[in-house]
PDB file of C-alpha atoms in Angstrom:
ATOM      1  CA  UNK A   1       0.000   0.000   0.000  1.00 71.00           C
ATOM      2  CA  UNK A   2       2.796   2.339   0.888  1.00 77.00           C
ATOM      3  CA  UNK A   3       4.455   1.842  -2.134  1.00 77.00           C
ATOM      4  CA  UNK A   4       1.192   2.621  -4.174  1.00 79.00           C
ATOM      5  CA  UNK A   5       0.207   5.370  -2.093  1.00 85.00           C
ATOM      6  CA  UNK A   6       4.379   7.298  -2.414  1.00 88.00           C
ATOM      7  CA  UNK A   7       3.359   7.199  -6.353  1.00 90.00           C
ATOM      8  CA  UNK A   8       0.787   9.882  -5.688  1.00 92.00           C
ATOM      9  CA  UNK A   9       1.341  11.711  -2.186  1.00 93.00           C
ATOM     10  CA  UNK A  10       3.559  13.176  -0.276  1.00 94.00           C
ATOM     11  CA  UNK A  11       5.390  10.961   2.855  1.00 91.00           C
ATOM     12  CA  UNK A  12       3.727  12.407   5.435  1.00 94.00           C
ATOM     13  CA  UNK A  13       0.330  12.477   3.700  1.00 93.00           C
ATOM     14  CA  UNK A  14       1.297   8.575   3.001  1.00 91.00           C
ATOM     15  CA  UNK A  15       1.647   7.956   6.736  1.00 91.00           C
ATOM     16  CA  UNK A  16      -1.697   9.615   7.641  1.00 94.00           C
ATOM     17  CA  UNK A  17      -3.476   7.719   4.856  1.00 92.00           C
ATOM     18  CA  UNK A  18      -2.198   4.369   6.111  1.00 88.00           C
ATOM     19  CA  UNK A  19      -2.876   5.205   9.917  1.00 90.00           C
ATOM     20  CA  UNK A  20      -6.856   5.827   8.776  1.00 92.00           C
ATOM     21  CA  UNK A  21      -6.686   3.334   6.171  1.00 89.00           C
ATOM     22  CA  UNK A  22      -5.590   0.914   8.928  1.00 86.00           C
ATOM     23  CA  UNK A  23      -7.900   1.593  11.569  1.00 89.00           C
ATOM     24  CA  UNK A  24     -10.969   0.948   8.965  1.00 90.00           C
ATOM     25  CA  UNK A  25      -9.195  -2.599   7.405  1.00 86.00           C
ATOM     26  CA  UNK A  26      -9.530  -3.722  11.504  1.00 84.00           C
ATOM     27  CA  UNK A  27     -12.640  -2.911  11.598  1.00 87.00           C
ATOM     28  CA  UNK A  28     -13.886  -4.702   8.568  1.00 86.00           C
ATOM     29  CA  UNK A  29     -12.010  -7.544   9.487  1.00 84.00           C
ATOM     30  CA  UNK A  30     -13.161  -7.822  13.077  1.00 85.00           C
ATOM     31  CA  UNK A  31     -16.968  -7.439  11.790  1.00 86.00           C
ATOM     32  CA  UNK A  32     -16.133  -9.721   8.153  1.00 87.00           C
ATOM     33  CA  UNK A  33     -16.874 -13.193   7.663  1.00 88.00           C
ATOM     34  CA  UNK A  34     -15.119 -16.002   5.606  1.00 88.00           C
ATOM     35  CA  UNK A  35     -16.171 -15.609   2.199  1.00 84.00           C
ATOM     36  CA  UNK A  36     -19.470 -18.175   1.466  1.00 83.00           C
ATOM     37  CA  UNK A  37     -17.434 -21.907   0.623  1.00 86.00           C
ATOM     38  CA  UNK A  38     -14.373 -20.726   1.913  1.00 86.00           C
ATOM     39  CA  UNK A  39     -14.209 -23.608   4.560  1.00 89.00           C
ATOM     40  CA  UNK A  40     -15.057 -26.506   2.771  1.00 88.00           C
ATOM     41  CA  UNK A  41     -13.185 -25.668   0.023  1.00 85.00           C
ATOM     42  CA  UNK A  42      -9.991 -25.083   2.697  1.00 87.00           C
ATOM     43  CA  UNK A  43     -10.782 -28.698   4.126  1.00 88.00           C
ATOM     44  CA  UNK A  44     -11.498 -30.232   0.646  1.00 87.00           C
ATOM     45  CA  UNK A  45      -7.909 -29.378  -0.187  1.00 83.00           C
ATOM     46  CA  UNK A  46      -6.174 -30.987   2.663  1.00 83.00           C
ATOM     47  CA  UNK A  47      -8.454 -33.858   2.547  1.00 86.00           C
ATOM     48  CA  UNK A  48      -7.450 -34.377  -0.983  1.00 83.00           C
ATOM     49  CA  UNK A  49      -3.575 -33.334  -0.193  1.00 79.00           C
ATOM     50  CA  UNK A  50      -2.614 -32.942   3.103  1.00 76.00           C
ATOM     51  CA  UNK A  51       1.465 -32.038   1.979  1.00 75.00           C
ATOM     52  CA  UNK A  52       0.086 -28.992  -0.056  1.00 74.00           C
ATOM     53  CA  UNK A  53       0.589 -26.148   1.124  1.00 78.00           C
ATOM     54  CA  UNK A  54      -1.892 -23.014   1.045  1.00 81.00           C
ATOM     55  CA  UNK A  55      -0.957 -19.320   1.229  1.00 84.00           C
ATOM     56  CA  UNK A  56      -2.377 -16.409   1.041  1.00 84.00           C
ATOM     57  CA  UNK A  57      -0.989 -13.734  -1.176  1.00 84.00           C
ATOM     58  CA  UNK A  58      -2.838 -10.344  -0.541  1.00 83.00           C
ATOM     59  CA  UNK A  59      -1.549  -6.880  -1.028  1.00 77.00           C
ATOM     60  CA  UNK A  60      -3.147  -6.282   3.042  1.00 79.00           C
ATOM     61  CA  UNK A  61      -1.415  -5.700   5.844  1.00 82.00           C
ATOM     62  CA  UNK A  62       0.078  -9.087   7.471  1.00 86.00           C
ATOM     63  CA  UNK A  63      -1.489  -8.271  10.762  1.00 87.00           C
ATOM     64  CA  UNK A  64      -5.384  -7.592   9.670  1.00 86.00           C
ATOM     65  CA  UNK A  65      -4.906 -10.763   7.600  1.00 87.00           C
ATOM     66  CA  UNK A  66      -3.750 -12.962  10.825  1.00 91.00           C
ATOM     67  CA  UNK A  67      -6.378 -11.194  12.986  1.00 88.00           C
ATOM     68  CA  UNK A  68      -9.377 -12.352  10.508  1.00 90.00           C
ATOM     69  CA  UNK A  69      -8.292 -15.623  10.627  1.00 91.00           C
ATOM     70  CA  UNK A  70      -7.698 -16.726  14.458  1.00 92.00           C
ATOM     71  CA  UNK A  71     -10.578 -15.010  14.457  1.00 91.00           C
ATOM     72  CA  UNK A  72     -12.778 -17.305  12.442  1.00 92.00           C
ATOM     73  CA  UNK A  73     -10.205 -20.530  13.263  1.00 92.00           C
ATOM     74  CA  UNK A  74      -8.737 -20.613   9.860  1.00 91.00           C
ATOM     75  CA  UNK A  75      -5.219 -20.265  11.013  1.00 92.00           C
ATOM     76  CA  UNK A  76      -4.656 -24.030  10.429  1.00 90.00           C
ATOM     77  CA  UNK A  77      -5.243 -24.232   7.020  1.00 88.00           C
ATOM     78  CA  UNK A  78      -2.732 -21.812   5.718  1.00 86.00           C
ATOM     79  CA  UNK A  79       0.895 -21.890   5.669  1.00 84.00           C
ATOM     80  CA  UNK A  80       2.070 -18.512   5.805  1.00 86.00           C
ATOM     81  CA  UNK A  81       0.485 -14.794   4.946  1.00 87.00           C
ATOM     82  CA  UNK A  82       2.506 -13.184   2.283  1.00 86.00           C
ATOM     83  CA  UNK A  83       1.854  -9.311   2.245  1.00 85.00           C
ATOM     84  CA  UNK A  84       2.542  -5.779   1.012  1.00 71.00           C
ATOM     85  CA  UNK A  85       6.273  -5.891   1.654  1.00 73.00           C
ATOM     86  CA  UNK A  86       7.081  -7.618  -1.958  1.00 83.00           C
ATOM     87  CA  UNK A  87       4.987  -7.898  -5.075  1.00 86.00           C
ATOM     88  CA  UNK A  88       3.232 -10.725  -5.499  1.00 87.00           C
ATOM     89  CA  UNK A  89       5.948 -12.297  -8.363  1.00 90.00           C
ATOM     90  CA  UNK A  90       8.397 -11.861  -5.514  1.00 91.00           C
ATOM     91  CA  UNK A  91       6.737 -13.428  -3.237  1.00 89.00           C
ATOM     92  CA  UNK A  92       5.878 -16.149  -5.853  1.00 88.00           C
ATOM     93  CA  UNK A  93       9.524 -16.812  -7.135  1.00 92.00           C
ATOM     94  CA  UNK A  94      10.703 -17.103  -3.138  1.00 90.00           C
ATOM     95  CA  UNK A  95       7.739 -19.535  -2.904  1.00 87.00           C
ATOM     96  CA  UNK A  96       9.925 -21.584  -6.095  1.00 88.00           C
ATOM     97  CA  UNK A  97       6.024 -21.804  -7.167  1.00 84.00           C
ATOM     98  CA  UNK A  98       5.546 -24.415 -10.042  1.00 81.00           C
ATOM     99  CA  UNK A  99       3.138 -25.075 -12.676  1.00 80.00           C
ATOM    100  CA  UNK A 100       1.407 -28.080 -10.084  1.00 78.00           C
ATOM    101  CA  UNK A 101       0.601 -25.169  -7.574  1.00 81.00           C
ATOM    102  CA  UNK A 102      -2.685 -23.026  -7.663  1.00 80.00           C
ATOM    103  CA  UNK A 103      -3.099 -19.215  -7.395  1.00 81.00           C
ATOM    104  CA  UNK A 104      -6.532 -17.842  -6.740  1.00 81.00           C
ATOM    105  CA  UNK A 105      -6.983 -14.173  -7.891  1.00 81.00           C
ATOM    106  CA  UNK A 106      -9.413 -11.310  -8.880  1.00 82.00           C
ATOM    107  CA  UNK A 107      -7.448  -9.023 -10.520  1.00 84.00           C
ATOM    108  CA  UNK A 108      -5.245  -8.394 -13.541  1.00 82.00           C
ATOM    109  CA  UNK A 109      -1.851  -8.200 -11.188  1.00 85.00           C
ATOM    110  CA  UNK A 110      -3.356 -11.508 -10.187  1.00 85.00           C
ATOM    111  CA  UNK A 111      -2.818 -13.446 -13.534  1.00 86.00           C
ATOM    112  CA  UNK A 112      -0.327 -11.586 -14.423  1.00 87.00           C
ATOM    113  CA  UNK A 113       1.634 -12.745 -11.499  1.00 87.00           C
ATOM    114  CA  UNK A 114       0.730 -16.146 -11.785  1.00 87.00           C
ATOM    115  CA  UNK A 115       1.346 -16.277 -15.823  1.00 88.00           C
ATOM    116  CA  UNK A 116       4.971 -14.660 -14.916  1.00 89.00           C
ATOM    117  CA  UNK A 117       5.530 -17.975 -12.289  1.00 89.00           C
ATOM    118  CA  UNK A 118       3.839 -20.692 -14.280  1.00 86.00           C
ATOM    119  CA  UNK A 119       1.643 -20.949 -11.807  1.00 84.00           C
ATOM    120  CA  UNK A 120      -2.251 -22.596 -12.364  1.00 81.00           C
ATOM    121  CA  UNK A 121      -4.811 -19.659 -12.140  1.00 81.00           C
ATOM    122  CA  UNK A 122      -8.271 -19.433 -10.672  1.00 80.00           C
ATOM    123  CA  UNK A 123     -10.400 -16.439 -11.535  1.00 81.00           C
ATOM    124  CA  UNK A 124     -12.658 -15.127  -9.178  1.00 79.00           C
ATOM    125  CA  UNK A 125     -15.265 -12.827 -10.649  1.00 75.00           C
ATOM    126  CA  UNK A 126     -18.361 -12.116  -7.946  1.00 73.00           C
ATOM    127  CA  UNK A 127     -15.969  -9.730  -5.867  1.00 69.00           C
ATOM    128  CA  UNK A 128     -14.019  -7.733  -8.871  1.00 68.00           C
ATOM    129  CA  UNK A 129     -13.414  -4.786  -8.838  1.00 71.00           C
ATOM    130  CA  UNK A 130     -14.059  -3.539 -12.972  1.00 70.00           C
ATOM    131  CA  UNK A 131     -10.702  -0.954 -12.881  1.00 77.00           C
ATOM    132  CA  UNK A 132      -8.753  -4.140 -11.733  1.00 76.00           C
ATOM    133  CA  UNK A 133      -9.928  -6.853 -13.562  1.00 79.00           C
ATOM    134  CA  UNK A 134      -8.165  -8.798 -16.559  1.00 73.00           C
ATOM    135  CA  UNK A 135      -9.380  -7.768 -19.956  1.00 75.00           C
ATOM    136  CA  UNK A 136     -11.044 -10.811 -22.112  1.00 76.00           C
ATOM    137  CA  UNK A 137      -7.586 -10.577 -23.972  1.00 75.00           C
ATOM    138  CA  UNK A 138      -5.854 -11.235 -20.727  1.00 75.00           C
ATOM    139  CA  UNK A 139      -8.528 -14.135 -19.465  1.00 75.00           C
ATOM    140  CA  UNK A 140      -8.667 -15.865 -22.502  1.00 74.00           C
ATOM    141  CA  UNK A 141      -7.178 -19.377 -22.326  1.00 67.00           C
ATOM    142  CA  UNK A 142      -4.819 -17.748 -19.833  1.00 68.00           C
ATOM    143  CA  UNK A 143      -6.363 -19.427 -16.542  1.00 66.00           C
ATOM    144  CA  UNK A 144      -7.537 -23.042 -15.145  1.00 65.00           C
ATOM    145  CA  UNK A 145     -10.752 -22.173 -13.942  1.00 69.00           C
ATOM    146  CA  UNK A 146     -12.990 -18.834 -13.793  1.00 72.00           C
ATOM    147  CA  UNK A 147     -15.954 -18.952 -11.144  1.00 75.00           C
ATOM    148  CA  UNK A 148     -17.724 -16.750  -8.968  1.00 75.00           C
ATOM    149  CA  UNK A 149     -16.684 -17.652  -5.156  1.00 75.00           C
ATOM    150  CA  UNK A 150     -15.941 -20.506  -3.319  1.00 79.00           C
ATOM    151  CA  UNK A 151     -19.189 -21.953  -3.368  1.00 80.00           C
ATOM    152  CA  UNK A 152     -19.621 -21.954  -7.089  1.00 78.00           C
ATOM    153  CA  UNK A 153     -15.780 -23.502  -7.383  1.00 77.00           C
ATOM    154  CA  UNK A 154     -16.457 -26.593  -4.805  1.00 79.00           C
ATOM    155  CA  UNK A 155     -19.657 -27.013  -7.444  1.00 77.00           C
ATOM    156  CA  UNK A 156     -17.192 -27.154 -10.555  1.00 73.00           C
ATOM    157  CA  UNK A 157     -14.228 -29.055  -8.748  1.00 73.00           C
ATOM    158  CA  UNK A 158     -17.041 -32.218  -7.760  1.00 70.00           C
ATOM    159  CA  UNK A 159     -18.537 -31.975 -10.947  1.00 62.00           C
TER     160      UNK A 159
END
């Protein structure tokens, strides 16, 4: 976010932005719930593999992202949060990511990152954000699976 936010504002602007931006992202996250299929799609995975390992790769704040989970006991199913301090490529490549491994995304950096790594790619659509999200260029044949949410994916992975 800092890194973003330096493109545009001053450093002490920057600062103040983060402190409020901050306070509301603990907020949220103390009143949010897991997204609708998030859990059984969490214990489908290490029912079907229990040696994979799941990570979450946001461009949040380490801290609100640990909160949320203990929070709604989903600690256990993840192996590490990887935030705002690298790019998600970086954090990809020091992952040594490979084409067997699964990145879920909503956005254009999303794909992006995960076309740069090799990485499989699931496109979420219900929570998009239209300035962020691929073009059809970009999607087309350029991702293993585009659904909705979690619910919708645990309907096309049984199927």
């Amino acid at each position: 976010r800092e890194k973003k936010l330096s493109k545009f504002f001053k450093h002490d602007q920057v600062l103040k932005i983060m402190k409020t931006y901050s306070k509301e992202c603990h907020h949220f996250f103390l009143e949010a719930s897991p997204t609708v299929g998030i859990i059984n799609f969490l214990k489908f995975l290490k029912e079907k593999n229990k040696s994979k390992k799941i990570y979450i790769l946001s461009g949040g704040e380490k801290d609100e992202i640990a909160l949320f989970l203990k929070r709604n006991s989903l600690s256990t199913y993840f192996e590490d949060i990887l935030c705002s301090d690298k790019s998600k490529i970086e954090h990809l490549q020091e992952k040594h990511v490979s084409k067997n491994d699964i990145f879920i995304g909503d956005s254009q950096n999303d794909l992006k990152a995960a076309l740069e790594t090799g990485i499989q790619f699931i496109l979420f659509g219900q929570f998009k954000s239209l300035k962020s999200f691929p073009s059809k260029k970009l999607i087309d044949n350029n991702y293993l699976l585009k659904t909705d949410n979690f619910k919708s994916l645990m309907k096309e992975i049984k199927s």
